[in-house]
């Protein structure tokens, strides 16, 4: 019998807040026996090309993906996009705006840190990033390196998390706009780690109805941050709304050392049929 082809549809590189380069990540995927992965860096596609070149060389299929943060209350909402056209002009312009907002936010975080008696410069934070995007994890690493905190978690708890000393909000889009950006760039939108919405029961189901009406096509039923019971609940919602069941490890390398590439629950993996289904949907849309 042919071996089941395993997929992992959620992971980050140095182009956002991971610590592996795209090449290192795809090499690791190969070692782990994954046949198809989606690269889903936050707000950028800049790692995709290198990952695809490596993937073609060593035999791992790489889906061009992205992860957006959307406005949400009380929790956080992340929306994944798969099969994005990296050449989409409309999307490139939007991404440039998001990156510009980040560049404006970083000096504000520095200012707040300095006001909290932390002697730190933007250059020191930039040195922690291997790509072009600076975010709070890079601030966290710099704070650890300089000895202001013992570890990553303490950096967030004391300085970087919402409501703490140096928190600065990030520009976010609505869920409708996020899904539209993905769809306009030829992609398919899936709701990442639904557990972080912090919604239960009716409120959760209503939110999912809304997202579906806004064009959502998938639900990340399996994630390293969701347990078996949660996954079972999300599977029911996905079935009810006829959404693709997606899943991923949300691998970030050394920034989240407890998460292994390919792991989204014991014995769980996304079968290649899901990828086939998404490709078929996209083809049907194009020929309509
Ligand atoms: P940013 O996009 O700059 O706001 O940074 C968001 C990233 O910071 C997330 O993707 C996580 O990797 C990380 N992060 C956010 N909150 C925490 C936390 N409380 N502890 C550890 N990492 C966090
Ligand atoms: Zn991340
Ligand atoms: Fe996320
Ligand atoms: Fe993620």
Coordinates of C-alpha atoms and ligand atoms in Angstrom, one line a residue:
X1 CA 0.0 0.0 0.0
X2 CA 1.3 3.4 -0.9
X3 CA 2.3 5.4 2.2
X4 CA 0.0 8.1 3.3
X5 CA 1.2 11.5 2.2
X6 CA 1.3 13.8 5.2
X7 CA 0.9 17.6 5.2
X8 CA 1.5 20.4 7.6
X9 CA -0.3 23.6 6.7
X10 CA 0.9 26.2 9.2
X11 CA 4.5 27.3 9.9
X12 CA 6.8 30.3 10.2
X13 CA 10.3 31.2 9.1
X14 CA 12.7 34.0 9.8
X15 CA 10.7 36.1 7.4
X16 CA 8.3 36.6 10.3
X17 CA 8.7 35.3 13.8
X18 CA 10.3 31.8 13.2
X19 CA 13.9 31.0 13.6
X20 CA 14.5 28.7 10.6
X21 CA 15.3 30.0 7.1
X22 CA 12.9 28.7 4.4
X23 CA 15.5 26.3 3.2
X24 CA 16.2 24.9 6.6
X25 CA 12.5 24.5 7.2
X26 CA 11.8 22.6 4.0
X27 CA 14.8 20.4 4.7
X28 CA 13.4 19.6 8.2
X29 CA 10.0 18.9 6.5
X30 CA 11.7 16.4 4.3
X31 CA 13.4 14.7 7.3
X32 CA 10.0 14.5 9.1
X33 CA 8.5 12.7 6.1
X34 CA 6.1 15.5 5.1
X35 CA 5.2 15.6 1.5
X36 CA 3.4 18.9 1.4
X37 CA 3.7 22.0 3.6
X38 CA 2.2 25.5 3.5
X39 CA 4.5 28.3 4.5
X40 CA 2.3 30.8 6.5
X41 CA 4.5 33.7 7.7
X42 CA 2.7 36.6 9.3
X43 CA 1.8 39.4 6.8
X44 CA 4.4 38.5 4.2
X45 CA 5.1 36.1 1.3
X46 CA 8.8 36.9 1.2
X47 CA 9.9 33.4 2.3
X48 CA 7.8 31.5 -0.2
X49 CA 10.0 31.6 -3.3
X50 CA 13.1 30.2 -1.5
X51 CA 11.0 27.5 0.1
X52 CA 9.6 26.5 -3.3
X53 CA 13.0 26.4 -4.9
X54 CA 14.3 24.1 -2.1
X55 CA 11.0 22.1 -2.2
X56 CA 11.4 21.4 -5.9
X57 CA 15.0 20.4 -5.4
X58 CA 14.4 17.9 -2.6
X59 CA 10.8 16.8 -3.3
X60 CA 8.5 18.6 -0.9
X61 CA 5.5 20.5 -2.3
X62 CA 5.3 24.0 -0.9
X63 CA 2.0 25.9 -0.9
X64 CA 2.3 29.7 -0.9
X65 CA 0.5 30.8 2.3
X66 CA 0.2 33.7 4.7
X67 CA -1.3 34.4 8.1
X68 CA -3.2 37.7 8.8
X69 CA -4.3 39.0 12.2
X70 CA -7.9 40.3 12.2
X71 CA -9.8 42.5 14.6
X72 CA -11.5 40.3 17.2
X73 CA -12.9 40.5 20.7
X74 CA -12.3 39.1 23.3
X75 CA -9.5 36.8 21.9
X76 CA -7.3 37.0 18.8
X77 CA -8.2 36.0 15.3
X78 CA -5.7 34.8 12.8
X79 CA -6.7 33.9 9.2
X80 CA -4.6 31.7 7.0
X81 CA -4.5 32.0 3.2
X82 CA -3.4 29.2 0.9
X83 CA -2.5 29.1 -2.8
X84 CA -1.9 32.8 -2.8
X85 CA -0.5 34.3 -6.0
X86 CA 2.7 36.0 -4.8
X87 CA 2.6 38.3 -7.9
X88 CA -0.9 39.7 -7.1
X89 CA -0.4 43.5 -7.3
X90 CA -3.3 44.3 -5.1
X91 CA -2.0 42.0 -2.3
X92 CA 1.5 43.4 -2.6
X93 CA 0.2 46.9 -2.1
X94 CA -1.8 45.8 1.0
X95 CA 1.3 43.9 2.4
X96 CA 3.5 47.0 1.9
X97 CA 1.0 49.0 3.9
X98 CA 1.0 46.4 6.7
X99 CA 4.9 46.4 6.7
X100 CA 4.9 50.2 6.8
X101 CA 2.6 50.2 9.9
X102 CA 5.0 47.7 11.5
X103 CA 8.0 50.0 10.8
X104 CA 6.1 52.9 12.5
X105 CA 5.2 50.7 15.5
X106 CA 8.7 49.4 16.3
X107 CA 10.2 52.8 17.4
X108 CA 7.1 53.3 19.6
X109 CA 7.8 50.1 21.4
X110 CA 11.4 51.2 21.8
X111 CA 10.3 54.5 23.3
X112 CA 8.0 52.8 25.8
X113 CA 10.8 50.3 26.8
X114 CA 13.2 53.2 27.3
X115 CA 10.6 55.0 29.4
X116 CA 10.4 51.8 31.5
X117 CA 14.2 52.1 32.1
X118 CA 15.2 49.5 29.5
X119 CA 18.3 50.5 27.7
X120 CA 17.7 49.2 24.2
X121 CA 18.0 50.3 20.6
X122 CA 16.1 49.4 17.4
X123 CA 19.4 48.2 15.9
X124 CA 19.7 45.6 18.7
X125 CA 16.2 44.3 18.0
X126 CA 16.8 44.3 14.2
X127 CA 19.8 42.0 14.8
X128 CA 17.5 39.4 16.2
X129 CA 15.6 39.1 12.9
X130 CA 17.0 37.1 9.9
X131 CA 14.4 38.5 7.6
X132 CA 12.8 41.8 6.8
X133 CA 10.0 41.9 9.4
X134 CA 10.4 43.0 13.0
X135 CA 7.9 41.9 15.6
X136 CA 7.5 41.5 19.3
X137 CA 9.3 38.1 19.3
X138 CA 12.4 39.9 18.2
X139 CA 12.0 42.5 21.0
X140 CA 11.6 39.5 23.4
X141 CA 14.8 37.9 22.2
X142 CA 16.7 41.2 22.6
X143 CA 15.4 41.6 26.1
X144 CA 16.5 38.1 27.0
X145 CA 19.9 38.7 25.5
X146 CA 20.4 41.9 27.4
X147 CA 19.4 40.3 30.7
X148 CA 16.3 42.4 31.4
X149 CA 14.2 39.2 31.6
X150 CA 15.0 35.5 32.2
X151 CA 13.1 34.2 29.2
X152 CA 10.8 34.8 26.3
X153 CA 7.6 34.4 28.4
X154 CA 8.8 36.9 31.0
X155 CA 9.5 39.4 28.2
X156 CA 5.9 39.2 27.1
X157 CA 4.5 39.1 30.6
X158 CA 6.4 42.1 31.7
X159 CA 6.8 44.3 28.6
X160 CA 5.2 43.1 25.4
X161 CA 1.8 41.5 25.9
X162 CA -1.4 43.5 25.7
X163 CA -1.8 45.6 28.9
X164 CA 1.9 45.5 29.9
X165 CA 4.5 48.3 29.9
X166 CA 5.6 48.5 26.3
X167 CA 2.6 47.2 24.4
X168 CA 1.7 49.0 21.2
X169 CA -1.3 47.8 19.2
X170 CA -0.8 46.6 15.7
X171 CA -2.8 47.7 12.7
X172 CA -5.4 45.0 11.9
X173 CA -8.0 44.4 9.2
X174 CA -11.5 43.1 9.8
X175 CA -12.1 39.4 9.1
X176 CA -14.0 40.4 6.0
X177 CA -11.1 42.4 4.6
X178 CA -8.6 39.7 5.5
X179 CA -10.6 37.0 3.7
X180 CA -11.1 39.4 0.8
X181 CA -7.3 40.0 0.5
X182 CA -6.7 36.3 0.3
X183 CA -9.5 35.6 -2.1
X184 CA -8.6 38.4 -4.4
X185 CA -5.0 37.1 -4.6
X186 CA -6.4 33.8 -5.8
X187 CA -6.3 32.0 -2.5
X188 CA -8.4 30.1 0.0
X189 CA -9.0 31.4 3.6
X190 CA -9.0 29.1 6.6
X191 CA -9.5 30.2 10.3
X192 CA -6.3 29.5 12.2
X193 CA -6.4 28.0 15.7
X194 CA -10.1 28.8 16.5
X195 CA -9.4 28.2 20.2
X196 CA -7.7 31.7 20.4
X197 CA -11.1 33.4 19.5
X198 CA -12.0 32.6 23.2
X199 CA -15.6 32.1 22.1
X200 CA -17.8 29.1 23.1
X201 CA -21.1 27.6 22.3
X202 CA -23.6 29.8 20.4
X203 CA -21.2 32.8 20.2
X204 CA -18.6 30.6 18.5
X205 CA -21.0 29.1 16.1
X206 CA -22.4 32.6 15.2
X207 CA -19.0 33.9 14.6
X208 CA -18.2 31.0 12.3
X209 CA -21.5 31.6 10.4
X210 CA -20.4 35.2 9.9
X211 CA -16.9 34.1 8.6
X212 CA -18.4 31.6 6.3
X213 CA -20.7 34.3 4.8
X214 CA -17.6 36.5 4.4
X215 CA -16.0 33.8 2.2
X216 CA -14.1 31.5 4.7
X217 CA -13.5 28.1 3.2
X218 CA -11.5 26.2 5.8
X219 CA -11.2 25.7 9.6
X220 CA -7.9 24.7 11.3
X221 CA -9.4 21.9 13.3
X222 CA -6.0 20.4 14.2
X223 CA -3.3 22.6 15.7
X224 CA -0.6 22.2 18.3
X225 CA -2.5 24.6 20.5
X226 CA -5.8 22.6 20.5
X227 CA -6.5 19.4 22.4
X228 CA -8.5 16.4 21.3
X229 CA -11.8 17.6 22.7
X230 CA -11.4 21.0 21.0
X231 CA -10.5 19.4 17.7
X232 CA -13.6 17.2 17.9
X233 CA -15.8 20.2 18.5
X234 CA -14.3 22.2 15.6
X235 CA -14.6 19.1 13.3
X236 CA -18.4 19.2 13.9
X237 CA -18.5 22.9 13.0
X238 CA -16.4 22.3 9.9
X239 CA -18.8 19.6 8.9
X240 CA -21.9 21.7 9.6
X241 CA -20.6 24.6 7.5
X242 CA -19.0 22.4 4.8
X243 CA -15.5 23.9 5.5
X244 CA -12.2 22.2 4.6
X245 CA -10.6 20.6 7.7
X246 CA -7.1 22.1 7.8
X247 CA -4.4 21.6 10.3
X248 CA -0.9 22.6 11.2
X249 CA 1.8 22.7 13.8
X250 CA 2.3 26.5 13.9
X251 CA 6.0 25.7 14.0
X252 CA 8.2 28.7 15.0
X253 CA 11.6 27.0 15.6
X254 CA 13.4 28.1 18.7
X255 CA 10.8 30.9 19.4
X256 CA 8.4 28.1 20.4
X257 CA 10.7 25.2 21.2
X258 CA 7.9 22.9 22.4
X259 CA 6.3 22.7 19.0
X260 CA 7.6 20.2 16.5
X261 CA 7.1 20.5 12.8
X262 CA 4.4 18.2 11.6
X263 CA 2.8 17.7 15.0
X264 CA -0.8 18.8 15.4
X265 CA -2.0 16.2 17.9
X266 CA -1.0 12.6 18.6
X267 CA -1.5 10.5 15.5
X268 CA -3.1 13.4 13.6
X269 CA -2.0 14.6 10.2
X270 CA -3.7 16.2 7.3
X271 CA -4.1 13.9 4.3
X272 CA -3.2 14.9 0.8
X273 CA -6.9 14.6 -0.2
X274 CA -7.5 17.9 1.5
X275 CA -4.9 19.6 -0.7
X276 CA -6.5 18.0 -3.8
X277 CA -9.9 19.3 -2.6
X278 CA -8.7 22.8 -2.3
X279 CA -7.0 22.7 -5.7
X280 CA -10.2 21.4 -7.2
X281 CA -12.2 24.2 -5.6
X282 CA -9.8 26.8 -7.0
X283 CA -10.0 25.3 -10.5
X284 CA -13.8 25.3 -10.4
X285 CA -13.8 29.0 -9.4
X286 CA -11.4 29.8 -12.2
X287 CA -13.4 28.0 -14.9
X288 CA -16.7 29.5 -13.7
Ligands
LIG1 P1 3.5 40.9 16.6 O1 3.0 40.5 15.2 O2 4.7 41.8 16.5 O3 2.4 41.6 17.4 O4 3.9 39.6 17.4 C1 3.0 38.6 17.5 C2 3.8 37.3 17.8 O5 4.3 37.4 19.2 C3 2.9 36.1 17.8 O6 2.8 35.5 16.6 C4 3.6 35.2 18.8 O7 4.7 34.5 18.1 C5 4.3 36.1 19.8 N1 3.5 36.3 21.0 C6 2.4 37.0 21.2 N2 2.0 37.0 22.5 C7 2.9 36.1 23.2 C8 3.0 35.7 24.5 N3 2.1 36.0 25.5 N4 4.0 34.8 24.8 C9 4.9 34.4 23.8 N5 4.8 34.9 22.5 C10 3.8 35.7 22.2
LIG2 ZN1 3.8 33.6 14.7
LIG3 FE1 -1.5 32.4 14.6
LIG4 FE1 1.1 31.0 13.1

